[in-house]
Amino acid sequence: MGNYRIVTTITEMGPYVSKIILQMPYEVCAAEVSKDSFNIYVERREWDTGETVISKDFLTQEEICCKGYQTPRNVYPCDEAGVYKEQGSFVALELSEEALGKRVEGTVLASRYIKNAYRITLLHTFGNDPCKAGLVFEECTGELCPQLDGWKTQKYPEGDSRLNYGYFVPQAEGRIPLVIWLHGAGEGGKDPNIVLTANKISNLSSPDIQLFFGGAAYILAPQCPTVWMDDGVEKLGRSNQSIYVKPLKACIDAFIKEHQATVDMERIYVGGMSNGGFMTIRMLLDYPDFFAAALPACEAFYSANITDEMLNSIKHIPTWFVHCKRDELVPPRETALPTYFRLKEAGAENIHFTYYEILLDTTGRYKDELGQPQKMFNHAVWNNVLNNECHTELDGTNVCVKGEPMTIWEWMANQRKK
């Protein structure tokens, strides 16, 4: 019996198995392998019980098949990291992004990693090697995720009141800015790997975005045990209160203390999506002199419960809102839109709002039956944010700084606490 490793890719739809690396008992040439060389069977199982996952579509609630066959879109010899070689003792099976390969499962309130258990069968013999067809690869010996190179997690023991978190530490010298990114409702719990992979926050460590911050920025991604909107009574209510304000600030302060010699205290930024967008506003209100700029995306902070005095306390903070008009979960007319207009009326000068009519795929990977960009979940503006695609004002014109058009992360990096 042979073994294999999986490669996980973080996409706009979450983390998926994108490649299986088989360890062959002998070297294989590129001309010997093809998409017909292997049969790939997989079951999505619960880690704790081993039972097959029961999954439902988030919007339609239709059951999704959690076991079956996948067809590779490419097969080739490779090294142990999955990089192509003309001849090698490993073989890579590249997979398309499909339900059977998804690494997480969950609801709007929580997500969990599941086990993608593969059974790969060799369908023919290579050359004159004595190894015959029927060789089975069934033992997974590890997982790779290149997008998380440089990322680490901090997980505290059960019962510890401190928040778990993921973080990225760049290789740089001197004072470095800190970006705090707050997850959505589905990424709470006790596994910070969910925070790092359920959405593409790994983009924040990419060279393109890091370059905006002078080539280096710390990224801190805290995880709350439930949801940021948990006020102690309701988990997704409209009180605009959170039991996690002080624990989150303590998490941020502890990270800064650990890196106190290099964190630039004038360039600490906070942003988040949905539930994390709510918490972004909450943290601005509770610590109005701490952050250099904010990025609340599809935020669920209800404007009716914000007093004029509260708004006056944060109008000096550069803020860029992002929302979709047809958001299925958080109505912008009750949250971001009135807050934005009230801040403008209060005298906020450095404030922006990118507003989408609907969300369409911008990657080119997702298409409808006519080959057009697929209509996406209208709540998921965080994909546009994390892909650095937001660049317009509410009226559709470009956001400009001193006459120069800027994207959302370029703008963020240009802010400094006054």
PDB file of C-alpha atoms in Angstrom, residues 12-142:
ATOM      1  CA  GLU A  12     -12.742  32.498  -2.882  1.00  0.00           C
ATOM      2  CA  MET A  13     -14.973  29.569  -1.871  1.00  0.00           C
ATOM      3  CA  GLY A  14     -12.726  28.313   0.915  1.00  0.00           C
ATOM      4  CA  PRO A  15      -9.917  25.724   1.125  1.00  0.00           C
ATOM      5  CA  TYR A  16      -9.897  22.814  -1.348  1.00  0.00           C
ATOM      6  CA  VAL A  17      -7.621  19.872  -2.083  1.00  0.00           C
ATOM      7  CA  SER A  18      -5.963  21.028  -5.293  1.00  0.00           C
ATOM      8  CA  LYS A  19      -3.315  18.345  -5.644  1.00  0.00           C
ATOM      9  CA  ILE A  20      -2.482  14.850  -4.408  1.00  0.00           C
ATOM     10  CA  ILE A  21       1.195  13.872  -4.313  1.00  0.00           C
ATOM     11  CA  LEU A  22       1.750  10.124  -4.582  1.00  0.00           C
ATOM     12  CA  GLN A  23       4.996   8.545  -3.418  1.00  0.00           C
ATOM     13  CA  MET A  24       5.811   5.967  -6.102  1.00  0.00           C
ATOM     14  CA  PRO A  25       7.876   2.811  -5.437  1.00  0.00           C
ATOM     15  CA  TYR A  26      10.015   3.636  -8.487  1.00  0.00           C
ATOM     16  CA  GLU A  27      10.752   6.555 -10.792  1.00  0.00           C
ATOM     17  CA  VAL A  28       8.166   7.522 -13.403  1.00  0.00           C
ATOM     18  CA  CYS A  29       8.658   9.385 -16.693  1.00  0.00           C
ATOM     19  CA  ALA A  30       6.257  12.064 -17.887  1.00  0.00           C
ATOM     20  CA  ALA A  31       5.401  10.052 -20.992  1.00  0.00           C
ATOM     21  CA  GLU A  32       4.208   7.130 -18.842  1.00  0.00           C
ATOM     22  CA  VAL A  33       1.447   8.887 -16.903  1.00  0.00           C
ATOM     23  CA  SER A  34      -1.826  10.473 -17.938  1.00  0.00           C
ATOM     24  CA  LYS A  35      -5.230  11.381 -16.534  1.00  0.00           C
ATOM     25  CA  ASP A  36      -6.246   7.760 -17.144  1.00  0.00           C
ATOM     26  CA  SER A  37      -3.481   6.284 -15.013  1.00  0.00           C
ATOM     27  CA  PHE A  38      -5.288   6.530 -11.680  1.00  0.00           C
ATOM     28  CA  ASN A  39      -8.731   6.050 -10.163  1.00  0.00           C
ATOM     29  CA  ILE A  40      -9.435   8.607  -7.421  1.00  0.00           C
ATOM     30  CA  TYR A  41     -12.091   7.895  -4.782  1.00  0.00           C
ATOM     31  CA  VAL A  42     -12.694  10.173  -1.796  1.00  0.00           C
ATOM     32  CA  GLU A  43     -14.925  10.358   1.251  1.00  0.00           C
ATOM     33  CA  ARG A  44     -15.357  13.503   3.334  1.00  0.00           C
ATOM     34  CA  ARG A  45     -15.331  12.248   6.931  1.00  0.00           C
ATOM     35  CA  GLU A  46     -15.618  13.735  10.392  1.00  0.00           C
ATOM     36  CA  TRP A  47     -12.270  13.719  12.165  1.00  0.00           C
ATOM     37  CA  ASP A  48     -13.650  12.638  15.537  1.00  0.00           C
ATOM     38  CA  THR A  49     -16.063   9.875  14.467  1.00  0.00           C
ATOM     39  CA  GLY A  50     -14.873   8.854  11.002  1.00  0.00           C
ATOM     40  CA  GLU A  51     -18.463   9.087   9.764  1.00  0.00           C
ATOM     41  CA  THR A  52     -19.253  10.482   6.333  1.00  0.00           C
ATOM     42  CA  VAL A  53     -20.076  14.193   6.480  1.00  0.00           C
ATOM     43  CA  ILE A  54     -23.690  15.220   5.991  1.00  0.00           C
ATOM     44  CA  SER A  55     -23.476  18.481   4.071  1.00  0.00           C
ATOM     45  CA  LYS A  56     -26.094  20.951   2.816  1.00  0.00           C
ATOM     46  CA  ASP A  57     -25.816  23.887   0.445  1.00  0.00           C
ATOM     47  CA  PHE A  58     -25.745  27.112   2.476  1.00  0.00           C
ATOM     48  CA  LEU A  59     -28.369  28.891   0.361  1.00  0.00           C
ATOM     49  CA  THR A  60     -30.575  26.097  -1.030  1.00  0.00           C
ATOM     50  CA  GLN A  61     -30.164  23.575   1.823  1.00  0.00           C
ATOM     51  CA  GLU A  62     -29.889  20.813  -0.772  1.00  0.00           C
ATOM     52  CA  GLU A  63     -27.761  17.860   0.307  1.00  0.00           C
ATOM     53  CA  ILE A  64     -24.296  17.729  -1.240  1.00  0.00           C
ATOM     54  CA  CYS A  65     -22.630  14.439  -2.107  1.00  0.00           C
ATOM     55  CA  CYS A  66     -19.775  13.795   0.322  1.00  0.00           C
ATOM     56  CA  LYS A  67     -18.254  10.699  -1.277  1.00  0.00           C
ATOM     57  CA  GLY A  68     -17.461   9.711  -4.823  1.00  0.00           C
ATOM     58  CA  TYR A  69     -14.883   9.936  -7.593  1.00  0.00           C
ATOM     59  CA  GLN A  70     -12.742  12.801  -8.827  1.00  0.00           C
ATOM     60  CA  THR A  71     -11.060  13.070 -12.203  1.00  0.00           C
ATOM     61  CA  PRO A  72      -7.626  14.724 -12.296  1.00  0.00           C
ATOM     62  CA  ARG A  73      -7.215  17.638 -14.657  1.00  0.00           C
ATOM     63  CA  ASN A  74      -3.488  16.978 -14.962  1.00  0.00           C
ATOM     64  CA  VAL A  75      -1.031  14.233 -13.966  1.00  0.00           C
ATOM     65  CA  TYR A  76       2.776  14.439 -14.007  1.00  0.00           C
ATOM     66  CA  PRO A  77       5.969  13.324 -12.226  1.00  0.00           C
ATOM     67  CA  CYS A  78       7.134  15.743  -9.548  1.00  0.00           C
ATOM     68  CA  ASP A  79       9.351  16.260  -6.538  1.00  0.00           C
ATOM     69  CA  GLU A  80       8.093  15.788  -2.970  1.00  0.00           C
ATOM     70  CA  ALA A  81       6.626  19.314  -2.972  1.00  0.00           C
ATOM     71  CA  GLY A  82       4.582  18.630  -6.117  1.00  0.00           C
ATOM     72  CA  VAL A  83       6.762  20.625  -8.537  1.00  0.00           C
ATOM     73  CA  TYR A  84       6.904  19.185 -12.071  1.00  0.00           C
ATOM     74  CA  LYS A  85       9.847  17.023 -13.091  1.00  0.00           C
ATOM     75  CA  GLU A  86      10.408  15.171 -16.344  1.00  0.00           C
ATOM     76  CA  GLN A  87      11.147  12.080 -14.250  1.00  0.00           C
ATOM     77  CA  GLY A  88      10.655  11.513 -10.538  1.00  0.00           C
ATOM     78  CA  SER A  89       9.640   9.168  -7.739  1.00  0.00           C
ATOM     79  CA  PHE A  90       6.536  11.218  -6.955  1.00  0.00           C
ATOM     80  CA  VAL A  91       3.449  11.801  -9.096  1.00  0.00           C
ATOM     81  CA  ALA A  92       1.124  14.814  -8.795  1.00  0.00           C
ATOM     82  CA  LEU A  93      -2.607  14.554  -9.461  1.00  0.00           C
ATOM     83  CA  GLU A  94      -4.012  18.054  -9.959  1.00  0.00           C
ATOM     84  CA  LEU A  95      -7.685  18.400  -9.025  1.00  0.00           C
ATOM     85  CA  SER A  96     -10.365  20.914  -9.930  1.00  0.00           C
ATOM     86  CA  GLU A  97     -12.146  22.895  -7.244  1.00  0.00           C
ATOM     87  CA  GLU A  98     -15.189  20.771  -6.429  1.00  0.00           C
ATOM     88  CA  ALA A  99     -17.336  19.859  -3.438  1.00  0.00           C
ATOM     89  CA  LEU A 100     -15.622  16.527  -2.745  1.00  0.00           C
ATOM     90  CA  GLY A 101     -12.325  18.305  -2.217  1.00  0.00           C
ATOM     91  CA  LYS A 102     -13.502  21.000   0.183  1.00  0.00           C
ATOM     92  CA  ARG A 103     -11.555  20.960   3.453  1.00  0.00           C
ATOM     93  CA  VAL A 104     -14.068  22.628   5.783  1.00  0.00           C
ATOM     94  CA  GLU A 105     -17.700  22.158   6.691  1.00  0.00           C
ATOM     95  CA  GLY A 106     -20.005  24.281   8.809  1.00  0.00           C
ATOM     96  CA  THR A 107     -22.780  26.792   9.261  1.00  0.00           C
ATOM     97  CA  VAL A 108     -23.089  30.556   9.594  1.00  0.00           C
ATOM     98  CA  LEU A 109     -22.098  30.174  13.265  1.00  0.00           C
ATOM     99  CA  ALA A 110     -19.196  27.716  13.133  1.00  0.00           C
ATOM    100  CA  SER A 111     -16.900  25.789  10.815  1.00  0.00           C
ATOM    101  CA  ARG A 112     -14.683  22.759  11.230  1.00  0.00           C
ATOM    102  CA  TYR A 113     -12.026  20.917   9.308  1.00  0.00           C
ATOM    103  CA  ILE A 114     -13.014  17.531   7.921  1.00  0.00           C
ATOM    104  CA  LYS A 115     -10.891  14.652   6.639  1.00  0.00           C
ATOM    105  CA  ASN A 116     -10.722  14.182   2.880  1.00  0.00           C
ATOM    106  CA  ALA A 117      -9.930  10.457   2.862  1.00  0.00           C
ATOM    107  CA  TYR A 118      -8.595   9.396  -0.545  1.00  0.00           C
ATOM    108  CA  ARG A 119      -8.120   5.964  -2.060  1.00  0.00           C
ATOM    109  CA  ILE A 120      -6.091   6.201  -5.285  1.00  0.00           C
ATOM    110  CA  THR A 121      -5.648   3.103  -7.433  1.00  0.00           C
ATOM    111  CA  LEU A 122      -3.032   2.635 -10.155  1.00  0.00           C
ATOM    112  CA  LEU A 123      -4.797   1.389 -13.294  1.00  0.00           C
ATOM    113  CA  HIS A 124      -1.840   0.162 -15.352  1.00  0.00           C
ATOM    114  CA  THR A 125       1.794  -0.909 -15.116  1.00  0.00           C
ATOM    115  CA  PHE A 126       4.623   1.467 -16.017  1.00  0.00           C
ATOM    116  CA  GLY A 127       7.284   0.175 -18.400  1.00  0.00           C
ATOM    117  CA  ASN A 128       8.834  -3.149 -17.415  1.00  0.00           C
ATOM    118  CA  ASP A 129       8.624  -2.529 -13.683  1.00  0.00           C
ATOM    119  CA  PRO A 130       7.353  -5.509 -11.709  1.00  0.00           C
ATOM    120  CA  CYS A 131       4.870  -3.302  -9.880  1.00  0.00           C
ATOM    121  CA  LYS A 132       1.488  -4.213 -11.374  1.00  0.00           C
ATOM    122  CA  ALA A 133      -1.750  -2.335 -11.835  1.00  0.00           C
ATOM    123  CA  GLY A 134      -3.858  -2.282  -8.703  1.00  0.00           C
ATOM    124  CA  LEU A 135      -1.353  -0.547  -6.419  1.00  0.00           C
ATOM    125  CA  VAL A 136      -3.395   1.443  -3.877  1.00  0.00           C
ATOM    126  CA  PHE A 137      -2.450   4.731  -2.158  1.00  0.00           C
ATOM    127  CA  GLU A 138      -4.568   5.086   0.953  1.00  0.00           C
ATOM    128  CA  GLU A 139      -2.481   6.560   3.770  1.00  0.00           C
ATOM    129  CA  CYS A 140      -2.232  10.356   3.999  1.00  0.00           C
ATOM    130  CA  THR A 141       1.110  11.400   5.489  1.00  0.00           C
ATOM    131  CA  GLY A 142       0.713  15.177   5.489  1.00  0.00           C
TER     132      GLY A 142
END
